[in-house]
Amino acid sequence: MDRHALFANYINNHPEAIGKVVDFDADHDRLYHFDLTAANKELTAEVFNRPSMFSQLINEKLTNNNCRYGIGGYMEHRTIYAFSSHFDTDDEPRRLHLGVDIWCDAGTPVYTPLDGAVHSFRDNNNIGDYGPTIILQHDLDGLTLYSLYGHLSRTSLEGLSIGMPIFRNQQIATFGDTNENGQWPPHLHFQLMFDMEGRQGDFPGVCKFSEKEIWQKNIPDPGLILRFPDAVNVG
C-alpha cells in the first residue's frame, strides 16, 4: 500500500485523532472559494502586484458573501506568482500551488490538527515567500507525515524548539500581516509532506507545472485533514 493510501486509511480509521487547523464552525461559518488562476479576471497584474489592493479584494469577497474564511489552492495553476522573482527559474517558472490557502484576518489563531513535534521553523523573509514558517512532524501508526504552516506572525516563532511536543488542537501560531508574511494578504498556507527531503524550516509550496506528478507523490491533499464543507463562490 502506498503512502497516500496509508494516510487516507489512517484518517478514515482514526477520525477522533484529527483536530482543527482554524476555528471553523461548520454549523455557522461559510467558506468562500478563491480562484487564483488566469480564469479570475478580477485578479489583474495591478491587483496582485499591490498588496493593499490584493488584500482589499480578498476582504470584499469575504464580506460580500458573508464568509468568515476563504479557501483554495491545492494543485491550482496560478498566474499571480509572476509578481515575485522568488518563483522564477532558468527555464519554466514555478506556478503550481502545492498547499491549501486559508484566508482570514491577521491574528487569526492557527492550531495543529495532529499530535506531533516541532520539526523545524524559520522566517523565510523574502517577497512572495512564506515569511515565518513552522513545520511539524507526526507519526500516524508508523507513517511519517509533516505539516507546514506558512505566512505566520513573527511572534509565532517565539519559544519554539526542535523536538518540542505539540498536541492536537493546540494553538501554535497566528496569521501574519502583510508586512511580515511575504507581502501577501493575511492567510495561512497549510501543506502536508511525507518526506522533507533534508530541508529545515522551509519546503517548496509552489512547483513547476510540468513536474506536478512528481510532487503529488510526496504531497497529499490537505483537505483530508481539514474536512471542510464545500466552499461557495457566488460573486
XYZ file of N, CA and C in Angstrom, residues 30 32 34 42 47 52-68 70 103 105 185 234-235:
84
model
N -19.347 30.137 6.792
C -19.317 29.828 5.369
C -17.904 30.024 4.837
N -15.526 30.814 1.438
C -15.523 31.354 0.082
C -14.379 30.718 -0.699
N -11.664 30.854 -3.366
C -10.899 31.808 -4.164
C -10.225 31.095 -5.331
N -10.754 39.334 -12.323
C -10.599 40.416 -11.353
C -9.178 40.510 -10.824
N -3.572 44.347 -9.391
C -4.057 43.915 -8.076
C -3.007 43.093 -7.351
N -1.930 46.025 -0.950
C -3.111 46.682 -0.388
C -4.344 46.419 -1.243
N -4.183 46.432 -2.573
C -5.309 46.157 -3.458
C -5.715 44.686 -3.398
N -4.721 43.811 -3.322
C -4.988 42.373 -3.226
C -5.749 42.083 -1.928
N -5.306 42.675 -0.836
C -5.984 42.480 0.451
C -7.408 43.012 0.406
N -7.598 44.145 -0.250
C -8.940 44.714 -0.359
C -9.865 43.783 -1.123
N -9.362 43.189 -2.203
C -10.171 42.250 -2.980
C -10.569 41.045 -2.132
N -9.615 40.490 -1.414
C -9.894 39.336 -0.551
C -10.959 39.696 0.487
N -10.772 40.823 1.158
C -11.701 41.230 2.222
C -13.105 41.490 1.681
N -13.198 42.102 0.503
C -14.508 42.383 -0.082
C -15.253 41.100 -0.415
N -14.552 40.122 -0.954
C -15.200 38.858 -1.302
C -15.727 38.151 -0.052
N -14.927 38.153 0.990
C -15.364 37.501 2.228
C -16.561 38.229 2.832
N -16.482 39.539 2.886
C -17.557 40.331 3.483
C -18.837 40.251 2.669
N -18.729 40.440 1.358
C -19.920 40.466 0.494
C -20.629 39.124 0.428
N -19.904 38.044 0.691
C -20.501 36.715 0.649
C -20.730 36.121 2.036
N -20.574 36.975 3.063
C -20.833 36.556 4.443
C -20.037 35.304 4.798
N -18.755 35.315 4.431
C -17.882 34.173 4.683
C -16.798 34.568 5.676
N -16.616 33.748 6.675
C -15.574 34.023 7.668
C -14.189 33.700 7.116
N -11.823 32.198 3.611
C -11.696 31.808 2.219
C -10.762 30.617 2.127
N -7.832 31.936 4.011
C -7.782 33.391 4.071
C -8.649 33.904 5.210
N -8.358 37.155 8.722
C -7.670 38.335 9.226
C -6.311 37.998 9.836
N -1.806 39.193 1.291
C -2.961 39.384 2.173
C -2.918 38.308 3.262
N -19.943 32.838 -5.215
C -21.175 33.380 -5.817
C -21.040 34.831 -6.254
N -19.844 35.379 -6.200
C -19.681 36.743 -6.689
C -18.488 37.413 -6.089
